[in-house]
Short mmCIF file of C-alpha atoms and ligand atoms in Angstrom, two decimals:
data_model
loop_
_atom_site.label_atom_id
_atom_site.label_comp_id
_atom_site.label_asym_id
_atom_site.label_seq_id
_atom_site.Cartn_x
_atom_site.Cartn_y
_atom_site.Cartn_z
CA UNK O 22 -0.07 -0.11 -0.01
CA UNK O 23 1.28 3.50 -0.80
CA UNK O 24 1.71 5.62 2.33
CA UNK O 25 1.72 8.54 0.68
CA UNK O 26 -1.81 8.35 -1.01
CA UNK O 27 -3.08 6.95 2.48
CA UNK O 28 -1.58 9.90 3.88
CA UNK O 29 -3.13 12.30 1.36
CA UNK O 30 -6.75 10.79 2.51
CA UNK O 31 -6.08 11.12 6.28
CA UNK O 32 -5.25 14.53 6.24
CA UNK O 33 -8.47 14.46 3.98
CA UNK O 34 -10.66 12.98 6.91
CA UNK O 35 -9.07 14.69 9.68
CA UNK O 36 -10.35 18.17 8.01
CA UNK O 37 -13.63 16.73 7.34
CA UNK O 38 -17.18 17.40 9.11
CA UNK O 39 -19.51 15.60 6.26
CA UNK O 40 -18.12 11.77 5.20
CA UNK O 41 -20.28 9.61 3.24
CA UNK O 42 -19.05 5.47 3.05
CA UNK O 43 -20.60 3.42 0.16
CA UNK O 44 -20.09 0.01 0.36
CA UNK O 45 -20.37 -3.20 -1.64
CA UNK O 46 -19.77 -7.06 -1.71
CA UNK O 47 -15.64 -6.71 -1.46
CA UNK O 48 -16.06 -5.26 2.05
CA UNK O 49 -17.31 -8.65 3.24
CA UNK O 50 -15.18 -11.12 1.49
CA UNK O 51 -12.87 -11.13 4.36
CA UNK O 52 -15.46 -12.66 6.13
CA UNK O 53 -16.03 -15.28 3.83
CA UNK O 54 -19.01 -13.80 1.95
CA UNK O 55 -18.97 -14.47 -2.18
CA UNK O 56 -18.69 -11.22 -3.99
CA UNK O 57 -21.02 -11.23 -6.53
CA UNK O 58 -18.72 -10.74 -9.77
CA UNK O 59 -15.31 -12.05 -10.45
CA UNK O 60 -13.05 -15.15 -9.50
CA UNK O 61 -15.53 -17.25 -7.06
CA UNK O 62 -18.26 -14.90 -7.04
CA UNK O 63 -21.52 -15.88 -6.80
CA UNK O 64 -22.64 -14.97 -10.78
CA UNK O 65 -19.93 -17.38 -12.05
CA UNK O 66 -22.02 -20.56 -10.81
CA UNK O 67 -25.52 -18.96 -11.25
CA UNK O 68 -26.58 -16.33 -13.90
CA UNK O 69 -28.08 -13.56 -12.54
CA UNK O 70 -31.14 -13.28 -14.73
CA UNK O 71 -32.37 -16.75 -13.36
CA UNK O 72 -32.20 -16.07 -9.75
CA UNK O 73 -32.11 -12.21 -9.25
CA UNK O 74 -35.19 -10.65 -10.91
CA UNK O 75 -39.12 -10.43 -10.24
CA UNK O 76 -39.41 -12.32 -13.45
CA UNK O 77 -36.71 -15.73 -12.43
CA UNK O 78 -38.88 -15.56 -8.89
CA UNK O 79 -42.61 -15.43 -10.81
CA UNK O 80 -40.94 -18.58 -12.93
CA UNK O 81 -39.77 -20.65 -10.19
CA UNK O 82 -40.00 -19.14 -6.38
CA UNK O 83 -38.37 -22.37 -4.88
CA UNK O 84 -35.40 -22.20 -7.06
CA UNK O 85 -34.90 -18.76 -6.04
CA UNK O 86 -35.73 -19.61 -2.25
CA UNK O 87 -32.92 -22.29 -2.19
CA UNK O 88 -30.28 -20.26 -3.18
CA UNK O 89 -31.51 -17.59 -0.96
CA UNK O 90 -31.78 -19.78 1.87
CA UNK O 91 -28.23 -21.13 0.99
CA UNK O 92 -26.53 -18.15 1.37
CA UNK O 93 -28.59 -17.76 4.43
CA UNK O 94 -26.90 -20.14 5.55
CA UNK O 95 -23.76 -19.73 4.88
CA UNK O 96 -24.13 -15.99 6.29
CA UNK O 97 -24.94 -17.42 9.27
CA UNK O 98 -21.67 -18.69 10.13
CA UNK O 99 -19.98 -15.34 8.57
CA UNK O 100 -18.61 -12.50 11.55
CA UNK O 101 -17.82 -8.94 10.60
CA UNK O 102 -14.31 -8.15 9.78
CA UNK O 103 -12.42 -5.57 10.31
CA UNK O 104 -13.44 -3.24 7.36
CA UNK O 105 -17.04 -3.52 9.38
CA UNK O 106 -15.69 -2.58 12.57
CA UNK O 107 -13.74 0.90 11.38
CA UNK O 108 -16.58 1.72 9.06
CA UNK O 109 -19.11 1.41 12.33
CA UNK O 110 -16.87 3.25 14.32
CA UNK O 111 -16.18 6.54 12.26
CA UNK O 112 -19.78 7.40 13.24
CA UNK O 113 -18.51 8.23 16.44
CA UNK O 114 -15.30 10.34 15.02
CA UNK O 115 -17.04 12.52 12.20
CA UNK O 116 -19.96 15.13 13.09
CA UNK O 117 -21.50 13.94 9.72
CA UNK O 118 -21.36 10.48 8.73
CA UNK O 119 -23.46 8.36 6.22
CA UNK O 120 -22.95 4.71 6.07
CA UNK O 121 -24.74 3.89 2.51
CA UNK O 122 -24.50 0.02 1.46
CA UNK O 123 -25.42 -2.20 -1.54
CA UNK O 124 -25.05 -5.30 1.17
CA UNK O 125 -27.93 -7.26 2.31
CA UNK O 126 -26.13 -9.59 4.56
CA UNK O 127 -26.64 -7.35 7.96
CA UNK O 128 -22.85 -7.10 8.74
CA UNK O 129 -22.39 -3.69 9.50
CA UNK O 130 -25.34 -3.83 11.88
CA UNK O 131 -23.49 -6.64 13.36
CA UNK O 132 -20.55 -4.28 13.51
CA UNK O 133 -22.89 -1.87 15.93
CA UNK O 134 -23.87 0.36 13.31
CA UNK O 135 -27.00 1.33 11.42
CA UNK O 136 -25.88 1.83 7.79
CA UNK O 137 -28.84 2.99 4.48
CA UNK O 138 -29.41 -0.21 3.05
CA UNK O 139 -30.12 0.03 -0.83
CA UNK O 140 -30.71 -3.10 -2.14
CA UNK O 141 -32.64 -4.49 1.16
CA UNK O 142 -32.01 -6.92 3.76
CA UNK O 143 -31.68 -10.68 2.94
CA UNK O 144 -32.99 -11.11 6.86
CA UNK O 145 -35.79 -9.44 5.90
CA UNK O 146 -39.19 -10.98 3.69
CA UNK O 147 -42.02 -9.24 2.38
CA UNK O 148 -45.10 -10.65 0.73
CA UNK O 149 -44.90 -11.35 -2.80
CA UNK O 150 -48.47 -9.65 -3.45
CA UNK O 151 -48.46 -5.87 -4.06
CA UNK O 152 -52.27 -6.32 -2.55
CA UNK O 153 -51.24 -7.38 0.60
CA UNK O 154 -49.76 -4.68 2.56
CA UNK O 155 -48.33 -6.93 5.13
CA UNK O 156 -45.01 -4.76 4.57
CA UNK O 157 -41.72 -6.42 5.54
CA UNK O 158 -40.57 -8.36 8.46
CA UNK O 159 -37.52 -9.96 10.22
CA UNK O 160 -36.65 -13.74 9.68
CA UNK O 161 -33.72 -15.15 10.70
CA UNK O 162 -34.14 -18.97 10.50
CA UNK O 163 -31.11 -20.99 8.93
CA UNK O 164 -32.30 -23.13 7.27
CA UNK O 165 -35.73 -21.96 6.35
CA UNK O 166 -38.59 -23.68 8.55
CA UNK O 167 -40.64 -24.05 5.27
CA UNK O 168 -39.22 -23.37 2.14
CA UNK O 169 -40.91 -21.34 0.19
CA UNK O 170 -41.85 -19.46 3.10
CA UNK O 171 -45.12 -17.88 3.49
CA UNK O 172 -46.95 -14.36 4.60
CA UNK O 173 -48.01 -14.39 8.22
CA UNK O 174 -51.22 -11.64 6.89
CA UNK O 175 -52.18 -13.47 3.65
CA UNK O 176 -50.55 -17.05 3.65
CA UNK O 177 -49.63 -16.00 0.13
CA UNK O 178 -45.88 -16.54 -1.37
CA UNK O 179 -43.01 -14.24 0.68
CA UNK O 180 -39.80 -12.74 -0.98
CA UNK O 181 -36.71 -12.09 -0.02
CA UNK O 182 -36.73 -8.20 1.28
CA UNK O 183 -34.12 -7.44 -1.31
CA UNK O 184 -34.20 -5.30 -4.69
CA UNK O 185 -33.85 -7.24 -7.27
CA UNK O 186 -32.44 -5.93 -10.86
CA UNK O 187 -35.27 -4.33 -12.87
CA UNK O 188 -37.08 -3.43 -9.33
CA UNK O 189 -36.68 0.58 -7.94
CA UNK O 190 -35.40 1.32 -4.55
CA UNK O 191 -36.79 2.42 -1.99
CA UNK O 192 -37.81 6.74 -3.02
CA UNK O 193 -36.58 7.32 0.82
CA UNK O 194 -33.09 5.68 0.64
CA UNK O 195 -32.48 7.09 -2.95
CA UNK O 196 -32.97 10.66 -1.31
CA UNK O 197 -31.36 9.80 1.70
CA UNK O 198 -28.20 8.69 -0.45
CA UNK O 199 -28.08 11.25 -2.70
CA UNK O 200 -27.86 13.93 0.09
CA UNK O 201 -25.46 12.24 1.68
CA UNK O 202 -23.21 13.07 -1.58
CA UNK O 203 -23.20 16.44 -0.62
CA UNK O 204 -19.91 16.03 1.92
CA UNK O 205 -16.17 16.64 2.18
CA UNK O 206 -14.82 13.37 1.69
CA UNK O 207 -16.68 10.11 -0.04
CA UNK O 208 -15.40 6.73 0.07
CA UNK O 209 -16.42 3.87 -2.43
CA UNK O 210 -15.21 0.60 -0.88
CA UNK O 211 -15.37 -2.79 -2.31
CA UNK O 212 -17.98 -2.41 -5.21
CA UNK O 213 -17.53 -3.19 -8.92
CA UNK O 214 -19.24 0.56 -9.32
CA UNK O 215 -21.20 -1.29 -11.90
CA UNK O 216 -24.79 -1.63 -10.78
CA UNK O 217 -26.79 2.15 -10.80
CA UNK O 218 -28.66 3.72 -9.42
CA UNK O 219 -25.57 3.25 -6.45
CA UNK O 220 -23.08 3.20 -8.85
CA UNK O 221 -24.08 6.92 -9.83
CA UNK O 222 -23.58 8.13 -6.54
CA UNK O 223 -19.44 8.43 -6.29
CA UNK O 224 -20.14 10.45 -10.00
CA UNK O 225 -22.49 12.76 -7.86
CA UNK O 226 -20.04 13.14 -4.90
CA UNK O 227 -17.38 14.20 -7.49
CA UNK O 228 -19.23 16.85 -9.00
CA UNK O 229 -20.44 18.60 -6.19
CA UNK O 230 -16.97 19.09 -5.08
CA UNK O 231 -16.28 15.99 -2.40
CA UNK O 232 -13.01 14.43 -2.39
CA UNK O 233 -13.56 11.01 -4.06
CA UNK O 234 -11.80 7.90 -2.84
CA UNK O 235 -11.75 4.22 -4.03
CA UNK O 236 -10.66 1.54 -2.23
CA UNK O 237 -10.85 -1.86 -4.20
CA UNK O 238 -7.47 -4.25 -5.35
CA UNK O 239 -9.07 -4.15 -8.42
CA UNK O 240 -9.80 -1.36 -11.06
CA UNK O 241 -13.32 -0.07 -11.66
CA UNK O 242 -15.08 2.18 -14.32
CA UNK O 243 -15.04 5.02 -11.27
CA UNK O 244 -11.06 4.57 -10.57
CA UNK O 245 -10.80 6.90 -13.69
CA UNK O 246 -12.68 9.91 -11.92
CA UNK O 247 -12.02 9.31 -7.81
CA UNK O 248 -9.25 11.23 -6.71
CA UNK O 249 -7.55 8.57 -5.16
CA UNK O 250 -7.39 5.11 -5.14
CA UNK O 251 -6.22 3.05 -2.49
CA UNK O 252 -5.64 -1.07 -3.77
CA UNK O 253 -6.38 -3.22 -1.28
CA UNK O 254 -8.63 -4.85 0.41
CA UNK O 255 -11.18 -3.00 2.14
CA UNK O 256 -10.20 -4.61 5.82
CA UNK O 257 -6.29 -3.76 5.48
CA UNK O 258 -6.83 -0.25 4.26
CA UNK O 259 -9.67 0.71 6.07
CA UNK O 260 -7.62 -1.18 8.89
CA UNK O 261 -4.17 1.38 8.24
CA UNK O 262 -6.09 4.13 7.57
CA UNK O 263 -8.08 4.58 11.00
CA UNK O 264 -5.10 3.56 12.50
CA UNK O 265 -3.31 7.11 10.77
CA UNK O 266 -6.62 8.79 11.90
CA UNK O 267 -6.22 8.38 15.27
CA UNK O 268 -2.49 8.00 15.51
C1 BJW M 326 -13.18 -6.09 -2.49
C2 BJW M 326 -12.36 -7.36 -2.02
C3 BJW M 326 -11.65 -6.84 -0.31
C4 BJW M 326 -12.97 -8.25 -3.73
N1 BJW M 326 -11.86 -5.67 -0.42
N2 BJW M 326 -13.08 -4.76 -2.41
C5 BJW M 326 -28.18 3.02 -15.42
C6 BJW M 326 -27.19 2.50 -16.84
C7 BJW M 326 -27.42 1.28 -16.76
C8 BJW M 326 -28.04 0.31 -16.38
C9 BJW M 326 -28.84 0.72 -15.14
C10 BJW M 326 -28.89 2.02 -15.27
N3 BJW M 326 -29.67 2.32 -13.68
C11 BJW M 326 -30.54 1.09 -13.94
C12 BJW M 326 -29.97 0.08 -14.75
C13 BJW M 326 -30.19 -1.21 -14.18
C14 BJW M 326 -29.96 -2.15 -13.22
C15 BJW M 326 -28.20 -1.77 -13.43
O1 BJW M 326 -27.63 -1.43 -12.74
N4 BJW M 326 -27.37 -2.82 -14.32
C16 BJW M 326 -26.17 -2.64 -14.56
C17 BJW M 326 -25.58 -4.40 -13.92
C18 BJW M 326 -25.74 -2.77 -15.88
N5 BJW M 326 -30.06 -1.34 -11.98
C19 BJW M 326 -31.38 -2.10 -11.23
O2 BJW M 326 -32.36 -2.62 -12.11
C20 BJW M 326 -31.69 -1.10 -10.28
N6 BJW M 326 -33.16 -0.74 -10.45
C21 BJW M 326 -33.43 0.04 -10.91
O3 BJW M 326 -32.61 0.93 -10.91
O4 BJW M 326 -34.60 0.81 -10.92
C22 BJW M 326 -35.12 1.73 -11.71
C23 BJW M 326 -36.76 1.90 -11.74
C24 BJW M 326 -37.24 2.58 -11.20
C25 BJW M 326 -38.65 2.46 -10.97
C26 BJW M 326 -39.10 1.67 -11.02
C27 BJW M 326 -38.33 0.51 -11.27
C28 BJW M 326 -37.40 0.41 -11.96
C29 BJW M 326 -31.46 -2.18 -9.35
C30 BJW M 326 -30.23 -3.27 -8.96
C31 BJW M 326 -30.59 -4.00 -7.63
C32 BJW M 326 -29.41 -4.70 -7.54
N7 BJW M 326 -29.49 -6.05 -6.43
C33 BJW M 326 -28.40 -6.63 -6.50
C34 BJW M 326 -29.10 -8.22 -5.74
C35 BJW M 326 -29.39 -8.02 -4.48
C36 BJW M 326 -30.33 -9.49 -3.42
C37 BJW M 326 -29.14 -10.13 -3.25
O5 BJW M 326 -28.00 -9.78 -2.89
O6 BJW M 326 -29.11 -11.14 -3.97
O7 BJW M 326 -27.87 -6.25 -5.85
S1 BJW M 326 -27.33 -7.14 -7.94
C38 BJW M 326 -25.78 -7.08 -7.07
O8 BJW M 326 -24.89 -6.10 -7.44
C39 BJW M 326 -26.28 -6.99 -5.34
C40 BJW M 326 -25.06 -5.85 -5.33
O9 BJW M 326 -25.41 -5.34 -4.09
C41 BJW M 326 -24.77 -4.81 -6.29
C42 BJW M 326 -23.39 -4.65 -6.54
O10 BJW M 326 -22.39 -5.47 -6.23
P1 BJW M 326 -21.14 -5.21 -5.56
O11 BJW M 326 -21.09 -5.13 -4.23
O12 BJW M 326 -20.50 -4.00 -6.11
O13 BJW M 326 -20.48 -6.38 -5.82
P2 BJW M 326 -19.49 -7.15 -7.10
O14 BJW M 326 -19.33 -8.25 -6.73
O15 BJW M 326 -19.96 -6.75 -8.65
O16 BJW M 326 -18.09 -6.30 -6.66
C43 BJW M 326 -17.55 -6.60 -5.73
C44 BJW M 326 -15.60 -5.77 -5.62
O17 BJW M 326 -15.39 -5.94 -4.43
C45 BJW M 326 -15.10 -6.14 -7.48
O18 BJW M 326 -14.75 -4.92 -7.70
C46 BJW M 326 -13.46 -6.64 -6.29
O19 BJW M 326 -12.68 -6.37 -7.00
C47 BJW M 326 -14.13 -6.25 -4.93
N8 BJW M 326 -13.29 -6.64 -4.02
N9 BJW M 326 -12.21 -8.29 -2.23
C48 BJW M 326 -12.13 -4.66 -1.62
N10 BJW M 326 -11.29 -7.71 0.40
ZN1 ZN M 327 -49.56 -11.43 2.11
#
């Protein structure tokens, strides 16, 4: 890791009041959670369009639920890593701190900080029927007692409380995330920066004058526009950055 780059980011953070971090699957990689894309990614063995769309669920709810149940079982054995811990602790360090996540795994929450969840939670369920109005409910059972699970209100099919391709994000979350791009430092950590609208946030922050940083071992479409690229695993880079900030 380049010490000069780390120092530049630490300097920017020391002067900042408004800090926003956007996380993606790479932040949970060191916890043993598979990423979506790239080597060993979830979508090397499954096609996204077969599993993470409303059309896929309508076609074969049991197949989709088998995939989610399998992921939930894996996640139940995963612990937050140093990246989650550092990002959680920053809530006490910066007066205006926002943590936005695309992750549905619940590891930020388990590290003690409530992020804005742009893609929902794998630990929540909702009714597949739009007419039902049951809202979302929590379900921590692993494995699921009943597959596919049912809605407690109407007895119909329940679905995972996540945002699939082609579905709109919660407008309230999007508004909060967009407002959080009006910051002094914006960090995109562990995301391929391919999936919109989340991938647009670093661009918004850049346009609005934030000092932008990417933490990722690999290049992404965001690499070209950020002020600093910290190349490496989020669990190591964030730990090193945090030590400099506090040291
Ligand atoms: C490490 C590391 C380590 C490894 N440390 N790093 C504009 C342009 C083009 C397309 C679109 C557009 N706007 C919308 C679209 C369509 C679509 C989209 O973006 N498609 C693109 C793929 C082309 N977007 C949507 O459909 C969104 N909906 C929408 O826009 O609706 C509009 C609408 C409005 C009103 C009504 C109706 C519709 C919804 C997107 C939902 C995404 N859902 C998923 C699944 C969630 C549920 C589940 O988990 O099953 O979310 S897809 C999947 O990708 C998941 C993730 O959150 C998301 C992002 O992935 P992420 O986190 O970036 O992970 P990876 O695996 O891609 O990358 C990991 C990175 O980590 C890599 O870079 C590694 O190098 C790195 N890494 N180890 C740090 N140790
Ligand atoms: Zn229902």
